[in-house]
């Protein structure tokens, strides 16, 4: 079945829950215009499969349920100043992907997708940021997420893209920071992050440029660093950072 060609108003109606056909049997579509949902409410969970969006912008949007994109192509996705439950991308082809300045979200998840530019920045309240296996990211920044005074979730940042060119993870606060599967010939910087539990697993930076510094826990008495199958990190992890943690395990 060929994808339908929709205009921006028709796509907005899908997000607002007004398209009853899509709610019952979701269909494939393409939209070549910018779809901007400013100060709107998305009331129902939505899954988009095999769809194309030129530009999808959420600004001041409140989403009461999950948004899921599967095998979609999106040239630009921007979610700013919004409150949502979760947003997930799986097997997608993405140009620019930005989640910034959100009031609150439960989970951001990127799996098995290609992304030219990724920015997840300045989100004070979140449960999980998951940048999963099988993803290729040309350039990414995960920065300024989590606020000790505001975030009541036991938050987690999970970072495991198997292929990336350049990635910066900096100035984040999370209960758990887990990093795994460095890409070859990648440039990765992890700087000034606070996390009570830090895990590095299957990290082999032999052919990568990796910098890890200024990681520290909220409280030393409940803190640990685990290094699993990542022997080459011994020359990268700073002794001054390791000393901040109560327990350091190498497996």
PDB file of C-alpha atoms in Angstrom:
ATOM      1  CA  UNK A   1       0.000   0.000   0.000  1.00  0.00           C
ATOM      2  CA  UNK A   2       1.365   3.428  -0.969  1.00  0.00           C
ATOM      3  CA  UNK A   3       1.862   6.038   1.721  1.00  0.00           C
ATOM      4  CA  UNK A   4      -0.728   8.770   1.851  1.00  0.00           C
ATOM      5  CA  UNK A   5       0.343  12.364   1.305  1.00  0.00           C
ATOM      6  CA  UNK A   6      -0.953  14.523   4.151  1.00  0.00           C
ATOM      7  CA  UNK A   7      -0.796  18.216   4.900  1.00  0.00           C
ATOM      8  CA  UNK A   8       0.287  19.680   8.233  1.00  0.00           C
ATOM      9  CA  UNK A   9      -3.277  20.165   9.523  1.00  0.00           C
ATOM     10  CA  UNK A  10      -4.128  16.519   8.919  1.00  0.00           C
ATOM     11  CA  UNK A  11      -1.029  15.410  10.829  1.00  0.00           C
ATOM     12  CA  UNK A  12      -1.848  17.776  13.690  1.00  0.00           C
ATOM     13  CA  UNK A  13      -5.289  16.151  13.906  1.00  0.00           C
ATOM     14  CA  UNK A  14      -3.591  12.762  14.335  1.00  0.00           C
ATOM     15  CA  UNK A  15      -1.563  14.068  17.277  1.00  0.00           C
ATOM     16  CA  UNK A  16      -4.610  15.728  18.800  1.00  0.00           C
ATOM     17  CA  UNK A  17      -6.563  12.458  18.614  1.00  0.00           C
ATOM     18  CA  UNK A  18      -9.105  13.786  16.105  1.00  0.00           C
ATOM     19  CA  UNK A  19      -8.304  11.314  13.295  1.00  0.00           C
ATOM     20  CA  UNK A  20     -10.445   8.348  14.326  1.00  0.00           C
ATOM     21  CA  UNK A  21      -9.259   6.202  11.424  1.00  0.00           C
ATOM     22  CA  UNK A  22      -5.617   6.504  12.493  1.00  0.00           C
ATOM     23  CA  UNK A  23      -6.528   5.728  16.099  1.00  0.00           C
ATOM     24  CA  UNK A  24      -8.216   2.478  15.026  1.00  0.00           C
ATOM     25  CA  UNK A  25      -5.881   1.379  12.211  1.00  0.00           C
ATOM     26  CA  UNK A  26      -2.700   3.501  11.902  1.00  0.00           C
ATOM     27  CA  UNK A  27      -1.651   4.054   8.300  1.00  0.00           C
ATOM     28  CA  UNK A  28       1.566   5.100   6.545  1.00  0.00           C
ATOM     29  CA  UNK A  29       1.862   8.688   5.380  1.00  0.00           C
ATOM     30  CA  UNK A  30       4.239  11.384   4.170  1.00  0.00           C
ATOM     31  CA  UNK A  31       4.153  15.051   5.098  1.00  0.00           C
ATOM     32  CA  UNK A  32       6.412  17.463   3.239  1.00  0.00           C
ATOM     33  CA  UNK A  33       5.443  20.548   5.228  1.00  0.00           C
ATOM     34  CA  UNK A  34       6.545  21.622   8.707  1.00  0.00           C
ATOM     35  CA  UNK A  35       4.280  20.258  11.431  1.00  0.00           C
ATOM     36  CA  UNK A  36       4.441  22.523  14.474  1.00  0.00           C
ATOM     37  CA  UNK A  37       2.554  21.671  17.643  1.00  0.00           C
ATOM     38  CA  UNK A  38       2.913  24.665  19.924  1.00  0.00           C
ATOM     39  CA  UNK A  39       1.161  24.651  23.296  1.00  0.00           C
ATOM     40  CA  UNK A  40      -0.866  21.592  22.288  1.00  0.00           C
ATOM     41  CA  UNK A  41      -2.005  18.492  24.157  1.00  0.00           C
ATOM     42  CA  UNK A  42      -1.359  14.990  22.782  1.00  0.00           C
ATOM     43  CA  UNK A  43      -3.885  12.848  24.684  1.00  0.00           C
ATOM     44  CA  UNK A  44      -3.360   9.299  23.351  1.00  0.00           C
ATOM     45  CA  UNK A  45      -0.390   6.969  22.761  1.00  0.00           C
ATOM     46  CA  UNK A  46       0.693   7.048  19.128  1.00  0.00           C
ATOM     47  CA  UNK A  47       2.866   4.771  17.011  1.00  0.00           C
ATOM     48  CA  UNK A  48       4.038   5.856  13.567  1.00  0.00           C
ATOM     49  CA  UNK A  49       5.461   3.229  11.228  1.00  0.00           C
ATOM     50  CA  UNK A  50       7.031   3.772   7.799  1.00  0.00           C
ATOM     51  CA  UNK A  51       6.175   7.473   7.806  1.00  0.00           C
ATOM     52  CA  UNK A  52       8.093  10.487   6.542  1.00  0.00           C
ATOM     53  CA  UNK A  53       8.203  13.857   8.313  1.00  0.00           C
ATOM     54  CA  UNK A  54      10.120  16.765   6.861  1.00  0.00           C
ATOM     55  CA  UNK A  55      10.038  18.750  10.095  1.00  0.00           C
ATOM     56  CA  UNK A  56       8.228  17.926  13.339  1.00  0.00           C
ATOM     57  CA  UNK A  57       8.339  20.507  16.123  1.00  0.00           C
ATOM     58  CA  UNK A  58       6.885  20.265  19.625  1.00  0.00           C
ATOM     59  CA  UNK A  59       7.092  23.497  21.624  1.00  0.00           C
ATOM     60  CA  UNK A  60       5.334  23.778  24.963  1.00  0.00           C
ATOM     61  CA  UNK A  61       3.513  20.530  24.167  1.00  0.00           C
ATOM     62  CA  UNK A  62       2.023  18.248  26.811  1.00  0.00           C
ATOM     63  CA  UNK A  63       1.846  14.562  25.872  1.00  0.00           C
ATOM     64  CA  UNK A  64      -0.034  12.299  28.274  1.00  0.00           C
ATOM     65  CA  UNK A  65       1.151   9.064  26.650  1.00  0.00           C
ATOM     66  CA  UNK A  66       4.000   7.505  24.669  1.00  0.00           C
ATOM     67  CA  UNK A  67       5.104   8.608  21.202  1.00  0.00           C
ATOM     68  CA  UNK A  68       6.788   5.879  19.153  1.00  0.00           C
ATOM     69  CA  UNK A  69       8.400   6.108  15.714  1.00  0.00           C
ATOM     70  CA  UNK A  70       9.345   2.884  13.914  1.00  0.00           C
ATOM     71  CA  UNK A  71      11.167   2.724  10.581  1.00  0.00           C
ATOM     72  CA  UNK A  72      10.397   6.390   9.968  1.00  0.00           C
ATOM     73  CA  UNK A  73      12.401   9.062   8.210  1.00  0.00           C
ATOM     74  CA  UNK A  74      12.454  12.452   9.907  1.00  0.00           C
ATOM     75  CA  UNK A  75      14.601  15.272   8.561  1.00  0.00           C
ATOM     76  CA  UNK A  76      14.237  17.367  11.714  1.00  0.00           C
ATOM     77  CA  UNK A  77      12.634  16.523  15.067  1.00  0.00           C
ATOM     78  CA  UNK A  78      12.596  19.142  17.808  1.00  0.00           C
ATOM     79  CA  UNK A  79      10.985  18.769  21.222  1.00  0.00           C
ATOM     80  CA  UNK A  80      11.527  21.797  23.439  1.00  0.00           C
ATOM     81  CA  UNK A  81       9.942  23.261  26.570  1.00  0.00           C
ATOM     82  CA  UNK A  82       7.532  20.328  26.703  1.00  0.00           C
ATOM     83  CA  UNK A  83       6.203  17.727  29.107  1.00  0.00           C
ATOM     84  CA  UNK A  84       5.760  14.164  27.940  1.00  0.00           C
ATOM     85  CA  UNK A  85       5.776  10.575  29.096  1.00  0.00           C
ATOM     86  CA  UNK A  86       8.195   8.986  26.657  1.00  0.00           C
ATOM     87  CA  UNK A  87       9.403   9.220  23.079  1.00  0.00           C
ATOM     88  CA  UNK A  88      11.031   6.323  21.237  1.00  0.00           C
ATOM     89  CA  UNK A  89      12.771   5.921  17.880  1.00  0.00           C
ATOM     90  CA  UNK A  90      13.519   2.482  16.452  1.00  0.00           C
ATOM     91  CA  UNK A  91      15.032   1.678  13.040  1.00  0.00           C
ATOM     92  CA  UNK A  92      14.623   5.324  12.040  1.00  0.00           C
ATOM     93  CA  UNK A  93      16.627   7.598   9.758  1.00  0.00           C
ATOM     94  CA  UNK A  94      16.968  10.980  11.429  1.00  0.00           C
ATOM     95  CA  UNK A  95      18.600  14.217  10.381  1.00  0.00           C
ATOM     96  CA  UNK A  96      18.500  16.576  13.359  1.00  0.00           C
ATOM     97  CA  UNK A  97      17.083  15.219  16.623  1.00  0.00           C
ATOM     98  CA  UNK A  98      16.715  17.570  19.573  1.00  0.00           C
ATOM     99  CA  UNK A  99      15.136  17.112  23.008  1.00  0.00           C
ATOM    100  CA  UNK A 100      15.895  20.240  25.013  1.00  0.00           C
ATOM    101  CA  UNK A 101      14.604  22.251  27.923  1.00  0.00           C
ATOM    102  CA  UNK A 102      11.749  19.846  28.638  1.00  0.00           C
ATOM    103  CA  UNK A 103       9.739  20.407  31.769  1.00  0.00           C
ATOM    104  CA  UNK A 104       9.655  16.657  32.443  1.00  0.00           C
ATOM    105  CA  UNK A 105       9.843  13.331  30.620  1.00  0.00           C
ATOM    106  CA  UNK A 106       9.956   9.712  31.675  1.00  0.00           C
ATOM    107  CA  UNK A 107      12.078   8.195  28.928  1.00  0.00           C
ATOM    108  CA  UNK A 108      13.903   9.141  25.748  1.00  0.00           C
ATOM    109  CA  UNK A 109      14.909   6.047  23.760  1.00  0.00           C
ATOM    110  CA  UNK A 110      16.921   5.753  20.547  1.00  0.00           C
ATOM    111  CA  UNK A 111      17.515   2.230  19.206  1.00  0.00           C
ATOM    112  CA  UNK A 112      18.986   0.861  15.969  1.00  0.00           C
ATOM    113  CA  UNK A 113      18.685   4.216  14.234  1.00  0.00           C
ATOM    114  CA  UNK A 114      20.867   6.518  12.160  1.00  0.00           C
ATOM    115  CA  UNK A 115      21.129  10.137  13.256  1.00  0.00           C
ATOM    116  CA  UNK A 116      23.195  12.978  11.808  1.00  0.00           C
ATOM    117  CA  UNK A 117      22.907  15.315  14.802  1.00  0.00           C
ATOM    118  CA  UNK A 118      21.661  14.420  18.296  1.00  0.00           C
ATOM    119  CA  UNK A 119      21.104  16.911  21.132  1.00  0.00           C
ATOM    120  CA  UNK A 120      19.603  15.896  24.477  1.00  0.00           C
ATOM    121  CA  UNK A 121      20.240  18.929  26.648  1.00  0.00           C
ATOM    122  CA  UNK A 122      19.025  20.830  29.700  1.00  0.00           C
ATOM    123  CA  UNK A 123      16.206  18.506  30.753  1.00  0.00           C
ATOM    124  CA  UNK A 124      16.018  18.806  34.563  1.00  0.00           C
ATOM    125  CA  UNK A 125      13.488  16.029  35.289  1.00  0.00           C
ATOM    126  CA  UNK A 126      13.744  12.631  33.610  1.00  0.00           C
ATOM    127  CA  UNK A 127      13.789   8.929  34.410  1.00  0.00           C
ATOM    128  CA  UNK A 128      15.874   7.442  31.610  1.00  0.00           C
ATOM    129  CA  UNK A 129      17.928   8.562  28.627  1.00  0.00           C
ATOM    130  CA  UNK A 130      18.637   5.484  26.533  1.00  0.00           C
ATOM    131  CA  UNK A 131      20.881   5.697  23.471  1.00  0.00           C
ATOM    132  CA  UNK A 132      20.965   2.047  22.575  1.00  0.00           C
ATOM    133  CA  UNK A 133      22.835  -0.508  20.564  1.00  0.00           C
ATOM    134  CA  UNK A 134      22.807  -0.628  16.801  1.00  0.00           C
ATOM    135  CA  UNK A 135      22.627   3.141  16.381  1.00  0.00           C
ATOM    136  CA  UNK A 136      24.939   5.245  14.225  1.00  0.00           C
ATOM    137  CA  UNK A 137      25.337   8.852  15.334  1.00  0.00           C
ATOM    138  CA  UNK A 138      27.525  11.291  13.439  1.00  0.00           C
ATOM    139  CA  UNK A 139      27.621  13.963  16.139  1.00  0.00           C
ATOM    140  CA  UNK A 140      25.888  14.034  19.499  1.00  0.00           C
ATOM    141  CA  UNK A 141      25.668  15.976  22.756  1.00  0.00           C
ATOM    142  CA  UNK A 142      24.044  14.770  25.983  1.00  0.00           C
ATOM    143  CA  UNK A 143      24.509  17.656  28.403  1.00  0.00           C
ATOM    144  CA  UNK A 144      23.015  19.447  31.371  1.00  0.00           C
ATOM    145  CA  UNK A 145      20.368  16.817  32.123  1.00  0.00           C
ATOM    146  CA  UNK A 146      19.113  16.210  35.638  1.00  0.00           C
ATOM    147  CA  UNK A 147      18.701  18.540  38.590  1.00  0.00           C
ATOM    148  CA  UNK A 148      19.534  17.339  42.093  1.00  0.00           C
ATOM    149  CA  UNK A 149      16.933  19.650  43.588  1.00  0.00           C
ATOM    150  CA  UNK A 150      14.132  18.875  41.110  1.00  0.00           C
ATOM    151  CA  UNK A 151      14.491  15.309  39.837  1.00  0.00           C
ATOM    152  CA  UNK A 152      12.792  12.801  42.157  1.00  0.00           C
ATOM    153  CA  UNK A 153      13.282   9.884  39.721  1.00  0.00           C
ATOM    154  CA  UNK A 154      16.110   7.375  40.201  1.00  0.00           C
ATOM    155  CA  UNK A 155      17.438   8.452  36.846  1.00  0.00           C
ATOM    156  CA  UNK A 156      19.686   6.614  34.423  1.00  0.00           C
ATOM    157  CA  UNK A 157      21.727   7.505  31.361  1.00  0.00           C
ATOM    158  CA  UNK A 158      22.489   4.496  29.171  1.00  0.00           C
ATOM    159  CA  UNK A 159      24.818   5.093  26.256  1.00  0.00           C
ATOM    160  CA  UNK A 160      25.731   2.263  23.918  1.00  0.00           C
ATOM    161  CA  UNK A 161      25.760   3.217  20.251  1.00  0.00           C
ATOM    162  CA  UNK A 162      28.050   0.843  18.458  1.00  0.00           C
ATOM    163  CA  UNK A 163      28.999   3.416  15.801  1.00  0.00           C
ATOM    164  CA  UNK A 164      29.462   7.145  16.227  1.00  0.00           C
ATOM    165  CA  UNK A 165      31.843   9.819  15.042  1.00  0.00           C
ATOM    166  CA  UNK A 166      31.777  12.390  17.831  1.00  0.00           C
ATOM    167  CA  UNK A 167      29.969  12.361  21.182  1.00  0.00           C
ATOM    168  CA  UNK A 168      30.069  14.613  24.255  1.00  0.00           C
ATOM    169  CA  UNK A 169      28.458  13.572  27.547  1.00  0.00           C
ATOM    170  CA  UNK A 170      28.850  16.366  30.064  1.00  0.00           C
ATOM    171  CA  UNK A 171      27.349  18.083  33.107  1.00  0.00           C
ATOM    172  CA  UNK A 172      24.651  15.461  33.673  1.00  0.00           C
ATOM    173  CA  UNK A 173      23.216  14.250  36.983  1.00  0.00           C
ATOM    174  CA  UNK A 174      21.911  10.671  37.200  1.00  0.00           C
ATOM    175  CA  UNK A 175      21.724   7.848  39.708  1.00  0.00           C
ATOM    176  CA  UNK A 176      23.317   5.517  37.132  1.00  0.00           C
ATOM    177  CA  UNK A 177      25.607   6.279  34.208  1.00  0.00           C
ATOM    178  CA  UNK A 178      26.270   3.255  32.000  1.00  0.00           C
ATOM    179  CA  UNK A 179      28.531   3.316  28.955  1.00  0.00           C
ATOM    180  CA  UNK A 180      29.298   0.426  26.636  1.00  0.00           C
ATOM    181  CA  UNK A 181      30.534  -0.616  23.199  1.00  0.00           C
ATOM    182  CA  UNK A 182      32.750   2.191  21.946  1.00  0.00           C
ATOM    183  CA  UNK A 183      32.805   2.532  18.207  1.00  0.00           C
ATOM    184  CA  UNK A 184      36.126   2.237  16.411  1.00  0.00           C
ATOM    185  CA  UNK A 185      37.760   5.519  15.403  1.00  0.00           C
ATOM    186  CA  UNK A 186      35.239   7.428  17.505  1.00  0.00           C
ATOM    187  CA  UNK A 187      35.784  10.630  19.462  1.00  0.00           C
ATOM    188  CA  UNK A 188      34.139  10.408  22.902  1.00  0.00           C
ATOM    189  CA  UNK A 189      34.368  12.848  25.803  1.00  0.00           C
ATOM    190  CA  UNK A 190      32.747  12.196  29.189  1.00  0.00           C
ATOM    191  CA  UNK A 191      33.231  15.202  31.452  1.00  0.00           C
ATOM    192  CA  UNK A 192      31.851  16.620  34.708  1.00  0.00           C
ATOM    193  CA  UNK A 193      29.095  14.078  35.329  1.00  0.00           C
ATOM    194  CA  UNK A 194      27.579  13.192  38.691  1.00  0.00           C
ATOM    195  CA  UNK A 195      26.382   9.604  39.217  1.00  0.00           C
ATOM    196  CA  UNK A 196      26.323   7.307  42.230  1.00  0.00           C
ATOM    197  CA  UNK A 197      26.871   4.224  40.075  1.00  0.00           C
ATOM    198  CA  UNK A 198      29.045   4.266  36.953  1.00  0.00           C
ATOM    199  CA  UNK A 199      29.358   1.222  34.684  1.00  0.00           C
ATOM    200  CA  UNK A 200      31.695   0.748  31.745  1.00  0.00           C
ATOM    201  CA  UNK A 201      31.067  -2.526  29.905  1.00  0.00           C
ATOM    202  CA  UNK A 202      32.696  -3.939  26.763  1.00  0.00           C
ATOM    203  CA  UNK A 203      34.498  -0.650  26.180  1.00  0.00           C
ATOM    204  CA  UNK A 204      37.556  -1.068  23.958  1.00  0.00           C
ATOM    205  CA  UNK A 205      38.958   2.339  22.985  1.00  0.00           C
ATOM    206  CA  UNK A 206      41.952   0.866  21.156  1.00  0.00           C
ATOM    207  CA  UNK A 207      41.210   2.720  17.945  1.00  0.00           C
ATOM    208  CA  UNK A 208      39.192   5.560  19.473  1.00  0.00           C
ATOM    209  CA  UNK A 209      39.941   8.932  21.029  1.00  0.00           C
ATOM    210  CA  UNK A 210      38.373   8.715  24.488  1.00  0.00           C
ATOM    211  CA  UNK A 211      38.526  11.185  27.372  1.00  0.00           C
ATOM    212  CA  UNK A 212      36.900  10.509  30.759  1.00  0.00           C
ATOM    213  CA  UNK A 213      37.364  12.990  33.590  1.00  0.00           C
ATOM    214  CA  UNK A 214      35.691  14.694  36.522  1.00  0.00           C
ATOM    215  CA  UNK A 215      33.095  12.035  37.341  1.00  0.00           C
ATOM    216  CA  UNK A 216      31.878  11.982  40.925  1.00  0.00           C
ATOM    217  CA  UNK A 217      29.026  10.623  43.075  1.00  0.00           C
ATOM    218  CA  UNK A 218      26.405  12.536  45.010  1.00  0.00           C
ATOM    219  CA  UNK A 219      27.399  10.647  48.167  1.00  0.00           C
ATOM    220  CA  UNK A 220      30.505   8.514  48.491  1.00  0.00           C
ATOM    221  CA  UNK A 221      29.046   6.003  50.984  1.00  0.00           C
ATOM    222  CA  UNK A 222      26.639   4.533  48.400  1.00  0.00           C
ATOM    223  CA  UNK A 223      28.798   4.844  45.307  1.00  0.00           C
ATOM    224  CA  UNK A 224      30.586   2.442  42.957  1.00  0.00           C
ATOM    225  CA  UNK A 225      32.338   2.173  39.605  1.00  0.00           C
ATOM    226  CA  UNK A 226      32.211  -1.099  37.681  1.00  0.00           C
ATOM    227  CA  UNK A 227      34.574  -1.778  34.779  1.00  0.00           C
ATOM    228  CA  UNK A 228      33.473  -4.894  32.899  1.00  0.00           C
ATOM    229  CA  UNK A 229      35.560  -6.389  30.091  1.00  0.00           C
ATOM    230  CA  UNK A 230      37.169  -3.011  29.474  1.00  0.00           C
ATOM    231  CA  UNK A 231      40.836  -3.443  30.351  1.00  0.00           C
ATOM    232  CA  UNK A 232      42.053  -0.619  28.154  1.00  0.00           C
ATOM    233  CA  UNK A 233      40.193   1.907  30.304  1.00  0.00           C
ATOM    234  CA  UNK A 234      42.894   1.524  32.973  1.00  0.00           C
ATOM    235  CA  UNK A 235      45.006   4.076  31.152  1.00  0.00           C
ATOM    236  CA  UNK A 236      42.088   6.485  30.675  1.00  0.00           C
ATOM    237  CA  UNK A 237      40.249   6.592  34.005  1.00  0.00           C
ATOM    238  CA  UNK A 238      41.829   9.134  36.320  1.00  0.00           C
ATOM    239  CA  UNK A 239      42.953   7.939  39.807  1.00  0.00           C
ATOM    240  CA  UNK A 240      41.531  11.163  41.261  1.00  0.00           C
ATOM    241  CA  UNK A 241      38.091  10.255  39.852  1.00  0.00           C
ATOM    242  CA  UNK A 242      38.272   6.641  41.041  1.00  0.00           C
ATOM    243  CA  UNK A 243      39.126   7.809  44.558  1.00  0.00           C
ATOM    244  CA  UNK A 244      35.805   9.662  44.757  1.00  0.00           C
ATOM    245  CA  UNK A 245      33.952   6.321  44.846  1.00  0.00           C
ATOM    246  CA  UNK A 246      33.643   3.942  47.751  1.00  0.00           C
ATOM    247  CA  UNK A 247      33.981   0.825  45.629  1.00  0.00           C
ATOM    248  CA  UNK A 248      35.741   0.174  42.336  1.00  0.00           C
ATOM    249  CA  UNK A 249      35.136  -3.213  40.685  1.00  0.00           C
ATOM    250  CA  UNK A 250      37.011  -4.586  37.680  1.00  0.00           C
ATOM    251  CA  UNK A 251      35.481  -7.696  36.155  1.00  0.00           C
TER     252      UNK A 251
END
